[in-house]
mmCIF file of C-alpha atoms in Angstrom:
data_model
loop_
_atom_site.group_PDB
_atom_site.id
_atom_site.type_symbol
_atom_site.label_atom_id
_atom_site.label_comp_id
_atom_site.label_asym_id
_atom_site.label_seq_id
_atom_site.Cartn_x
_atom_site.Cartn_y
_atom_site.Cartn_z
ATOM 1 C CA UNK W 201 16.183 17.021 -21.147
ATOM 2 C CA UNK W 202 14.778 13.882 -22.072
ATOM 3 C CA UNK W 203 14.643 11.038 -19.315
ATOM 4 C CA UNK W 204 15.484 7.588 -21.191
ATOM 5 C CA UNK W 205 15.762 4.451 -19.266
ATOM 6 C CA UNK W 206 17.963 1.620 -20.257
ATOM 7 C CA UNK W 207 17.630 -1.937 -19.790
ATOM 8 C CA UNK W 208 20.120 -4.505 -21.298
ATOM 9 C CA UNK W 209 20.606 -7.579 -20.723
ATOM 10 C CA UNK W 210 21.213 -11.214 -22.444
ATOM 11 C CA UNK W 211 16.877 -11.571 -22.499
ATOM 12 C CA UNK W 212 17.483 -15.110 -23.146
ATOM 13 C CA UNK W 213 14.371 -15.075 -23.173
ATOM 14 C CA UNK W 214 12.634 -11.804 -21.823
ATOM 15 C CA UNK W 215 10.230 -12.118 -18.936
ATOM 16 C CA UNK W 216 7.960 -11.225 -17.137
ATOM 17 C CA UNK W 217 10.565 -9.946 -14.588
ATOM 18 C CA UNK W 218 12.065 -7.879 -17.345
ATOM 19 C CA UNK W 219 8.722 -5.812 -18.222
ATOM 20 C CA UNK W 220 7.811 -5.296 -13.918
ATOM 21 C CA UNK W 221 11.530 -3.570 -13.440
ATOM 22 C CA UNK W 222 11.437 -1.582 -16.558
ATOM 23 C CA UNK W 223 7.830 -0.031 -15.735
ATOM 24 C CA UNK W 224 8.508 0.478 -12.110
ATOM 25 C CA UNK W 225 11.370 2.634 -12.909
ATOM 26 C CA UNK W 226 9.689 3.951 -15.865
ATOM 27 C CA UNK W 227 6.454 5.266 -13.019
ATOM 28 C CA UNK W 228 9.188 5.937 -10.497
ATOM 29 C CA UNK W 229 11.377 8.432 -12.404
ATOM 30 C CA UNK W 230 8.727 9.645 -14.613
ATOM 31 C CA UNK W 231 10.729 8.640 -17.980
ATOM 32 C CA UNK W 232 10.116 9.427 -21.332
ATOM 33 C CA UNK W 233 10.799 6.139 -21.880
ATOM 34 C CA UNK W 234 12.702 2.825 -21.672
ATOM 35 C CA UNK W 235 14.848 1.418 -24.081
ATOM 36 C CA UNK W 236 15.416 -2.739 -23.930
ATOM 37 C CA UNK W 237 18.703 -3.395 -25.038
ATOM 38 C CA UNK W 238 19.739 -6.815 -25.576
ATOM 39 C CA UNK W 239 23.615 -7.188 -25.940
ATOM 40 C CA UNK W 240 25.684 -8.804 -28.843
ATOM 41 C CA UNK W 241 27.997 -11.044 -26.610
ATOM 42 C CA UNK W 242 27.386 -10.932 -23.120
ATOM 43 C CA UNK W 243 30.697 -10.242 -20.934
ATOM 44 C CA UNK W 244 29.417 -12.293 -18.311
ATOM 45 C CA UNK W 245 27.414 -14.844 -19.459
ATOM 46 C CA UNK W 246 27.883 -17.467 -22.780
ATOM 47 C CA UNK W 247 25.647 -20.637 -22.487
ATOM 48 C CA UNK W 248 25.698 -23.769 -24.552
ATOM 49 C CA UNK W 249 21.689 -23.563 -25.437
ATOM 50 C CA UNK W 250 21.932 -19.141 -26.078
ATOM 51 C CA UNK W 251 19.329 -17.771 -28.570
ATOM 52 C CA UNK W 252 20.676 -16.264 -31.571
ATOM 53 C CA UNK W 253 21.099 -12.508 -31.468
ATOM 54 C CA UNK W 254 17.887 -12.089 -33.944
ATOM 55 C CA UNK W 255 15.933 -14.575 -31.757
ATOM 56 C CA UNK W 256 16.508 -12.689 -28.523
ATOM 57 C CA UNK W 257 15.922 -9.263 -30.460
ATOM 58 C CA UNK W 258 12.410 -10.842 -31.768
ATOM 59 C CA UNK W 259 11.734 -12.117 -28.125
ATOM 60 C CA UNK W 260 12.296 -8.471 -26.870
ATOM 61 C CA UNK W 261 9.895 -7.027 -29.571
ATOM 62 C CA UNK W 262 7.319 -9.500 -29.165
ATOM 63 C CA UNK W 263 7.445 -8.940 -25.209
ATOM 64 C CA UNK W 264 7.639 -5.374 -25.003
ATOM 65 C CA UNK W 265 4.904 -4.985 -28.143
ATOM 66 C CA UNK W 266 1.630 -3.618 -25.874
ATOM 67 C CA UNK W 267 4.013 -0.826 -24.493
ATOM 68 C CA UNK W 268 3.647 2.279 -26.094
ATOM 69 C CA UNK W 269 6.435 3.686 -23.504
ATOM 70 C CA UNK W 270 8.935 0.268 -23.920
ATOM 71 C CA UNK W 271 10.921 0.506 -27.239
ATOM 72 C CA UNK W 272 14.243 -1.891 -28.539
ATOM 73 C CA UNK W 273 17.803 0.088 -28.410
ATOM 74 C CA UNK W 274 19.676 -2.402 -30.836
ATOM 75 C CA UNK W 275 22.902 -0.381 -30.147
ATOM 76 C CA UNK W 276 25.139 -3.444 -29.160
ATOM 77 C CA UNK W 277 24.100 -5.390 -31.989
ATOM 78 C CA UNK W 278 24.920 -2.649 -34.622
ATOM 79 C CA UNK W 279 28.815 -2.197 -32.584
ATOM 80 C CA UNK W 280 28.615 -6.177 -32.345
ATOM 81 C CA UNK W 281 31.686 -8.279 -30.582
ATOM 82 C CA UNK W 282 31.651 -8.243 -26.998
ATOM 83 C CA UNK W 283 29.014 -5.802 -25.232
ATOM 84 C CA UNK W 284 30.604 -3.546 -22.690
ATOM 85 C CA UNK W 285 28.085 -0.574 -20.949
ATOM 86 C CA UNK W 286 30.609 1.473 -21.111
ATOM 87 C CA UNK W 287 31.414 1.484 -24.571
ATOM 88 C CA UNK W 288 27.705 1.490 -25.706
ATOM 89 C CA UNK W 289 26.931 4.095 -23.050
ATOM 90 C CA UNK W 290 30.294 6.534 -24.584
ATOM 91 C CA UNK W 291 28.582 5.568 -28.086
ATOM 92 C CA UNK W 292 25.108 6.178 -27.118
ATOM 93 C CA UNK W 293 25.801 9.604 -25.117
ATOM 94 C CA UNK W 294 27.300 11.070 -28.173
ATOM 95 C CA UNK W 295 24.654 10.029 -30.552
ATOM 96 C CA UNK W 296 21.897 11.653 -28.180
ATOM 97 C CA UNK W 297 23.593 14.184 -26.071
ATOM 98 C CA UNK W 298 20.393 15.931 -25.431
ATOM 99 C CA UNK W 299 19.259 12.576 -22.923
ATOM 100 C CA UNK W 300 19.769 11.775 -19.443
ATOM 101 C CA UNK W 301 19.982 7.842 -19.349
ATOM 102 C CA UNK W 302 19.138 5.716 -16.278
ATOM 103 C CA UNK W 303 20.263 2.426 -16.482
ATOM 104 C CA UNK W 304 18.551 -0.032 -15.008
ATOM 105 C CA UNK W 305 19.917 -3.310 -12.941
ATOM 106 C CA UNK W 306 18.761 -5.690 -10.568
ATOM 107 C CA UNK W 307 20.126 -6.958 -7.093
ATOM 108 C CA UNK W 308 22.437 -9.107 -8.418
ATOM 109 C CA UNK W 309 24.184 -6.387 -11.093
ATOM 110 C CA UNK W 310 23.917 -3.914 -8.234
ATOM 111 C CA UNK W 311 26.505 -6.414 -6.167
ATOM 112 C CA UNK W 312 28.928 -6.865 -9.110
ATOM 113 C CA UNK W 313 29.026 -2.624 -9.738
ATOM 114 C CA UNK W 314 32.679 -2.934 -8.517
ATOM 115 C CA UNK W 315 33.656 -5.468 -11.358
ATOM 116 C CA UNK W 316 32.267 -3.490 -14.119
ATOM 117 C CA UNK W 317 34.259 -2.787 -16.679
ATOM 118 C CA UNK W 318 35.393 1.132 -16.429
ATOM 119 C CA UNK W 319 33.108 1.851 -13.673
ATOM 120 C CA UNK W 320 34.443 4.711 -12.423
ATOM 121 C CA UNK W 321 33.710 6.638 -16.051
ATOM 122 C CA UNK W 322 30.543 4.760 -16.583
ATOM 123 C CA UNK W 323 28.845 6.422 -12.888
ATOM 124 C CA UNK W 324 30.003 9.693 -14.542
ATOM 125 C CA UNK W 325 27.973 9.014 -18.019
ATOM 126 C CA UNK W 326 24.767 7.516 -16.222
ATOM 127 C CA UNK W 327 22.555 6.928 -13.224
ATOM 128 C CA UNK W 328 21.905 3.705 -12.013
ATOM 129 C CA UNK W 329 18.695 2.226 -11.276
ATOM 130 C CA UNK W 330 18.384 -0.563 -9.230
ATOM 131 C CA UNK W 331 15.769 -2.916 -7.849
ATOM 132 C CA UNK W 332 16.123 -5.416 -4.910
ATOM 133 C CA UNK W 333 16.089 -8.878 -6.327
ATOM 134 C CA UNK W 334 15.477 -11.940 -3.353
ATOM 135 C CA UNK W 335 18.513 -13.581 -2.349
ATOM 136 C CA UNK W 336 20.729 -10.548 -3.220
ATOM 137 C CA UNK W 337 22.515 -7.675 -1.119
ATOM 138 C CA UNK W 338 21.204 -4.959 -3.790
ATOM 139 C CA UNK W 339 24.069 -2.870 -2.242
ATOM 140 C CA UNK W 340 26.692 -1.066 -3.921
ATOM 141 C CA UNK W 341 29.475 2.026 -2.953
ATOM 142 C CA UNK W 342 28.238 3.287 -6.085
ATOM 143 C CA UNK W 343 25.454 6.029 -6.486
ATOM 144 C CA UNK W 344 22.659 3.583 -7.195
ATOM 145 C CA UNK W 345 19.180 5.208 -7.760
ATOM 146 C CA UNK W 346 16.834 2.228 -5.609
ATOM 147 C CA UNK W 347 13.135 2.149 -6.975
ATOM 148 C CA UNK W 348 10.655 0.297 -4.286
ATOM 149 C CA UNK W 349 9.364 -2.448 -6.498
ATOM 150 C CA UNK W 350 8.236 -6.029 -6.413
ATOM 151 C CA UNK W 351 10.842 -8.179 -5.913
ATOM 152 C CA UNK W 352 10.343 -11.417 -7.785
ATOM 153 C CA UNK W 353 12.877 -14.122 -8.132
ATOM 154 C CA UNK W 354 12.582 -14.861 -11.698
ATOM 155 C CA UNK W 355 15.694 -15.289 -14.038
ATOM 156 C CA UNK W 356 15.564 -16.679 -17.942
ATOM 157 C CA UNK W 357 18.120 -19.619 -16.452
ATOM 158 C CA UNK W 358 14.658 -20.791 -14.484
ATOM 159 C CA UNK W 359 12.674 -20.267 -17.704
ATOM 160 C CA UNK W 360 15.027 -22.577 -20.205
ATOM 161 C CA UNK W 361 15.260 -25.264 -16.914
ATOM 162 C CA UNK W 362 11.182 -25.170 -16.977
ATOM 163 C CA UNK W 363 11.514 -25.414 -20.744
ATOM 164 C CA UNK W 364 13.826 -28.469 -21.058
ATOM 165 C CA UNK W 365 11.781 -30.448 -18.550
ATOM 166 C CA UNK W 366 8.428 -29.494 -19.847
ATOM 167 C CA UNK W 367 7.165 -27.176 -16.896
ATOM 168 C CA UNK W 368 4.802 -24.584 -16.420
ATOM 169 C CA UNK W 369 5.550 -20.979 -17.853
ATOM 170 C CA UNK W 370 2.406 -19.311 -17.107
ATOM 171 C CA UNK W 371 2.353 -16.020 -16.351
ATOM 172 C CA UNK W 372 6.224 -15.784 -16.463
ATOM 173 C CA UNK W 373 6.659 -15.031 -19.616
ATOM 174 C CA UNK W 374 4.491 -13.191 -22.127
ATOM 175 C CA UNK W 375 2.533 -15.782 -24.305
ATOM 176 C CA UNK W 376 3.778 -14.510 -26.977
ATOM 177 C CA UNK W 377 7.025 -15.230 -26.414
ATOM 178 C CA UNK W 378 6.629 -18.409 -25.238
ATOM 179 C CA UNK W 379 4.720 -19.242 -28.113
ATOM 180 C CA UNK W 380 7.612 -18.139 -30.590
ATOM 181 C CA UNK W 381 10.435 -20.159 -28.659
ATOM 182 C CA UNK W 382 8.077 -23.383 -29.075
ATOM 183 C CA UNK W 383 7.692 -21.989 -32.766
ATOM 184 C CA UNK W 384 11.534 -21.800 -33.364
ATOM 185 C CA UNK W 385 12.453 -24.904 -30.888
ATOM 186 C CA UNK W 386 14.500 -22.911 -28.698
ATOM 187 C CA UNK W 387 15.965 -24.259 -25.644
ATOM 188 C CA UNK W 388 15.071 -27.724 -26.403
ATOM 189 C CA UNK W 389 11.618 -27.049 -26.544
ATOM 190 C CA UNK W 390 9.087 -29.212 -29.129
#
């Protein structure tokens, strides 16, 4: 069976923090792959200054774009509305029922497992993945797969602040990326 990791998220914008989690699980669980999947409408999160959908899906390829073993699942964006794992996981399950997905999440997802939307299905279609993030419990009474990891407290809230007030974004971001959100003007950037 094929071992596919998962990693979704708003990426608004992708980081470096992104690209460390999805290759330590990727080395940890010896995956075929992983799969970046930025959502259509976050559940969670809506801010004022967002990315489009197609700049946050170019900010994904451009970040990911060394990585032979880091590809884009643009599953949400294809079922569009509001993104729900468990919907995209039913939807993606059937389309490759021959792959064993491990999705991916931080401390601070790990927390919230109990709010998730049918989560008591969703544990039954996947295995989580987590990773200890600073400031965050990274516990859960769900079966959460921890990877040992790095833990860096990075978020893309940090990245637009350092943006807007003309800041330093070396080495957390790709320079590619940061060189198409200055292209485009994104997040108030010149």
């Amino acid at each position: 069976m094929k071992k596919v990791g998962i990693l979704g998220g708003t990426f608004n914008p992708p980081h470096i923090g992104h690209l460390i989690m999805a290759n330590e699980a990727f080395d940890a669980l010896q995956l075929d792959e992983v799969r970046f999947m930025p959502n259509a409408i976050a559940p969670h999160k809506q801010f004022i200054d967002d990315a489009s959908m197609e700049n946050r899906l170019r900010m994904v390829e451009l970040a990911i774009e060394p990585y032979n073993h880091f590809k884009v699942e643009k599953i949400e964006f294809e079922l569009g509305g509001v993104s729900y794992t468990y919907h995209t996981m039913v939807e993606l399950c059937k389309r490759e029922p021959d792959v064993q997905f491990y999705f991916i999440i931080g401390g601070d997802m790990i927390d919230s497992l109990h709010t998730w939307y049918k989560i008591d299905e969703l544990v039954k279609l996947i295995q989580f993945v987590g990773l200890k993030r600073p400031g965050t419990l990274s516990s859960s009474t769900y079966d959460v797969k921890m990877v040992e990891a790095p833990e860096l407290d990075l978020s893309s809230t940090l990245i637009r602040k350092r943006i807007k007030t003309g800041g330093t974004l070396k080495f957390l971001l790709p320079d590619n990326v940061e060189a198409y959100i200055r292209k485009e003007g994104l997040y108030g950037s010149q």
